[in-house]
PDB file of C-alpha atoms in Angstrom:
ATOM      1  CA  UNK O  17     -20.719  42.870  91.707  1.00 62.00           C
ATOM      2  CA  UNK O  18     -17.897  45.144  92.775  1.00 73.00           C
ATOM      3  CA  UNK O  19     -17.828  46.582  96.273  1.00 79.00           C
ATOM      4  CA  UNK O  20     -16.608  50.041  97.291  1.00 79.00           C
ATOM      5  CA  UNK O  21     -13.084  50.132  98.655  1.00 82.00           C
ATOM      6  CA  UNK O  22     -12.534  50.125 102.393  1.00 87.00           C
ATOM      7  CA  UNK O  23     -10.983  53.136 104.100  1.00 88.00           C
ATOM      8  CA  UNK O  24      -7.776  51.139 104.587  1.00 93.00           C
ATOM      9  CA  UNK O  25      -7.652  50.355 100.863  1.00 90.00           C
ATOM     10  CA  UNK O  26      -8.281  54.016 100.019  1.00 91.00           C
ATOM     11  CA  UNK O  27      -5.462  55.074 102.348  1.00 93.00           C
ATOM     12  CA  UNK O  28      -3.148  52.577 100.673  1.00 95.00           C
ATOM     13  CA  UNK O  29      -4.027  53.909  97.215  1.00 94.00           C
ATOM     14  CA  UNK O  30      -3.485  57.519  98.281  1.00 94.00           C
ATOM     15  CA  UNK O  31      -0.105  56.621  99.833  1.00 97.00           C
ATOM     16  CA  UNK O  32       0.867  54.735  96.695  1.00 97.00           C
ATOM     17  CA  UNK O  33      -0.089  57.703  94.528  1.00 97.00           C
ATOM     18  CA  UNK O  34       2.064  59.957  96.681  1.00 97.00           C
ATOM     19  CA  UNK O  35       4.974  57.534  96.309  1.00 98.00           C
ATOM     20  CA  UNK O  36       4.516  57.313  92.539  1.00 98.00           C
ATOM     21  CA  UNK O  37       4.408  61.114  92.295  1.00 98.00           C
ATOM     22  CA  UNK O  38       7.665  61.361  94.239  1.00 98.00           C
ATOM     23  CA  UNK O  39       9.301  58.765  91.983  1.00 97.00           C
ATOM     24  CA  UNK O  40       8.135  60.673  88.889  1.00 98.00           C
ATOM     25  CA  UNK O  41       9.713  63.865  90.232  1.00 97.00           C
ATOM     26  CA  UNK O  42      12.957  62.165  91.243  1.00 97.00           C
ATOM     27  CA  UNK O  43      13.339  60.468  87.859  1.00 96.00           C
ATOM     28  CA  UNK O  44      12.541  63.731  86.071  1.00 96.00           C
ATOM     29  CA  UNK O  45      15.262  65.544  88.027  1.00 97.00           C
ATOM     30  CA  UNK O  46      17.795  62.853  87.195  1.00 95.00           C
ATOM     31  CA  UNK O  47      16.711  62.940  83.549  1.00 95.00           C
ATOM     32  CA  UNK O  48      17.357  66.666  83.376  1.00 95.00           C
ATOM     33  CA  UNK O  49      20.722  66.522  85.146  1.00 96.00           C
ATOM     34  CA  UNK O  50      22.423  63.458  83.674  1.00 94.00           C
ATOM     35  CA  UNK O  51      24.854  63.668  80.786  1.00 95.00           C
ATOM     36  CA  UNK O  52      24.824  59.919  80.162  1.00 96.00           C
ATOM     37  CA  UNK O  53      22.475  59.021  77.265  1.00 96.00           C
ATOM     38  CA  UNK O  54      21.745  55.531  78.648  1.00 97.00           C
ATOM     39  CA  UNK O  55      20.844  56.938  82.066  1.00 95.00           C
ATOM     40  CA  UNK O  56      18.710  59.629  80.449  1.00 96.00           C
ATOM     41  CA  UNK O  57      16.831  57.035  78.400  1.00 97.00           C
ATOM     42  CA  UNK O  58      16.286  54.768  81.399  1.00 97.00           C
ATOM     43  CA  UNK O  59      14.995  57.650  83.523  1.00 96.00           C
ATOM     44  CA  UNK O  60      12.578  58.690  80.788  1.00 97.00           C
ATOM     45  CA  UNK O  61      11.244  55.118  80.744  1.00 97.00           C
ATOM     46  CA  UNK O  62      10.883  55.186  84.525  1.00 97.00           C
ATOM     47  CA  UNK O  63       8.989  58.493  84.395  1.00 97.00           C
ATOM     48  CA  UNK O  64       6.593  56.941  81.885  1.00 98.00           C
ATOM     49  CA  UNK O  65       6.185  53.772  83.946  1.00 98.00           C
ATOM     50  CA  UNK O  66       5.484  55.651  87.175  1.00 98.00           C
ATOM     51  CA  UNK O  67       2.977  57.893  85.366  1.00 98.00           C
ATOM     52  CA  UNK O  68       1.175  54.745  84.212  1.00 98.00           C
ATOM     53  CA  UNK O  69       1.122  53.440  87.786  1.00 97.00           C
ATOM     54  CA  UNK O  70      -0.235  56.774  88.997  1.00 98.00           C
ATOM     55  CA  UNK O  71      -2.987  56.731  86.366  1.00 98.00           C
ATOM     56  CA  UNK O  72      -3.963  53.159  87.297  1.00 96.00           C
ATOM     57  CA  UNK O  73      -4.277  54.169  90.920  1.00 96.00           C
ATOM     58  CA  UNK O  74      -6.308  57.228  89.942  1.00 95.00           C
ATOM     59  CA  UNK O  75      -8.602  55.001  87.909  1.00 93.00           C
ATOM     60  CA  UNK O  76      -9.151  52.822  90.978  1.00 89.00           C
ATOM     61  CA  UNK O  77     -10.224  55.902  92.933  1.00 89.00           C
ATOM     62  CA  UNK O  78     -12.618  56.962  90.174  1.00 88.00           C
ATOM     63  CA  UNK O  79     -14.158  53.492  90.089  1.00 86.00           C
ATOM     64  CA  UNK O  80     -14.583  53.656  93.855  1.00 85.00           C
ATOM     65  CA  UNK O  81     -16.368  57.003  93.575  1.00 82.00           C
ATOM     66  CA  UNK O  82     -18.882  55.411  91.173  1.00 81.00           C
ATOM     67  CA  UNK O  83     -19.532  52.509  93.576  1.00 78.00           C
ATOM     68  CA  UNK O  84     -19.464  54.323  96.907  1.00 73.00           C
ATOM     69  CA  UNK O  85     -22.640  55.783  98.345  1.00 67.00           C
ATOM     70  CA  UNK O  86     -22.838  59.551  98.144  1.00 62.00           C
ATOM     71  CA  UNK O  87     -24.371  59.906 101.603  1.00 51.00           C
ATOM     72  CA  UNK O  88     -23.033  58.264 104.783  1.00 56.00           C
ATOM     73  CA  UNK O  89     -24.965  55.150 105.711  1.00 53.00           C
ATOM     74  CA  UNK O  90     -26.993  55.393 108.916  1.00 52.00           C
ATOM     75  CA  UNK O  91     -28.079  52.319 110.870  1.00 49.00           C
TER      76      UNK O  91
END
Protein backbone atom coordinates (compact mmCIF):
# COMPACT_ATOMS: atom_id res chain seq x y z
CA UNK A 1 0.00 0.00 0.00
CA UNK A 2 1.31 3.42 -0.93
CA UNK A 3 1.82 6.05 1.74
CA UNK A 4 1.25 9.80 1.38
CA UNK A 5 4.37 11.82 0.72
CA UNK A 6 6.11 13.55 3.59
CA UNK A 7 6.28 17.34 3.73
CA UNK A 8 9.98 17.15 2.84
CA UNK A 9 9.18 15.04 -0.22
CA UNK A 10 6.43 17.47 -1.24
CA UNK A 11 8.84 20.40 -0.90
CA UNK A 12 11.36 18.57 -3.06
CA UNK A 13 8.75 17.92 -5.76
CA UNK A 14 7.60 21.54 -5.75
CA UNK A 15 11.21 22.76 -6.01
CA UNK A 16 11.87 20.32 -8.83
CA UNK A 17 8.77 21.51 -10.68
CA UNK A 18 9.96 25.09 -10.35
CA UNK A 19 13.36 24.09 -11.73
CA UNK A 20 11.80 22.19 -14.64
CA UNK A 21 9.59 25.18 -15.44
CA UNK A 22 12.63 27.46 -15.50
CA UNK A 23 14.49 25.05 -17.79
CA UNK A 24 11.47 24.91 -20.14
CA UNK A 25 11.43 28.71 -20.36
CA UNK A 26 15.19 28.99 -20.87
CA UNK A 27 15.20 26.37 -23.62
CA UNK A 28 12.20 28.02 -25.28
CA UNK A 29 13.99 31.38 -25.33
CA UNK A 30 17.09 29.82 -26.86
CA UNK A 31 14.93 27.99 -29.40
CA UNK A 32 13.35 31.24 -30.51
CA UNK A 33 16.63 33.17 -30.71
CA UNK A 34 19.06 30.72 -32.29
CA UNK A 35 19.79 30.68 -36.00
CA UNK A 36 21.57 27.32 -35.87
CA UNK A 37 19.24 24.48 -36.96
CA UNK A 38 21.05 21.87 -34.82
CA UNK A 39 20.80 24.07 -31.72
CA UNK A 40 17.15 24.79 -32.46
CA UNK A 41 16.39 21.08 -32.79
CA UNK A 42 18.25 20.21 -29.59
CA UNK A 43 16.46 22.94 -27.64
CA UNK A 44 13.09 21.73 -28.89
CA UNK A 45 13.98 18.24 -27.63
CA UNK A 46 15.00 19.69 -24.27
CA UNK A 47 11.72 21.62 -23.99
CA UNK A 48 9.84 18.38 -24.61
CA UNK A 49 11.96 16.44 -22.12
CA UNK A 50 11.55 19.03 -19.37
CA UNK A 51 7.79 19.15 -20.00
CA UNK A 52 7.70 15.38 -19.52
CA UNK A 53 9.62 15.73 -16.25
CA UNK A 54 7.21 18.44 -15.11
CA UNK A 55 4.20 16.25 -15.92
CA UNK A 56 5.71 13.30 -14.02
CA UNK A 57 6.20 15.48 -10.98
CA UNK A 58 2.66 16.80 -11.30
CA UNK A 59 1.39 13.24 -11.46
CA UNK A 60 3.22 12.47 -8.22
CA UNK A 61 1.43 15.38 -6.55
CA UNK A 62 -1.94 14.19 -7.84
CA UNK A 63 -1.28 10.69 -6.53
CA UNK A 64 -0.37 12.18 -3.17
CA UNK A 65 -3.64 14.13 -3.07
CA UNK A 66 -5.55 10.85 -3.54
CA UNK A 67 -3.63 9.17 -0.68
CA UNK A 68 -3.38 12.05 1.78
CA UNK A 69 -6.09 12.58 4.36
CA UNK A 70 -8.35 15.53 3.64
CA UNK A 71 -8.49 16.62 7.28
CA UNK A 72 -5.46 17.09 9.56
CA UNK A 73 -4.93 14.14 11.86
CA UNK A 74 -5.49 14.84 15.56
CA UNK A 75 -3.97 12.67 18.28
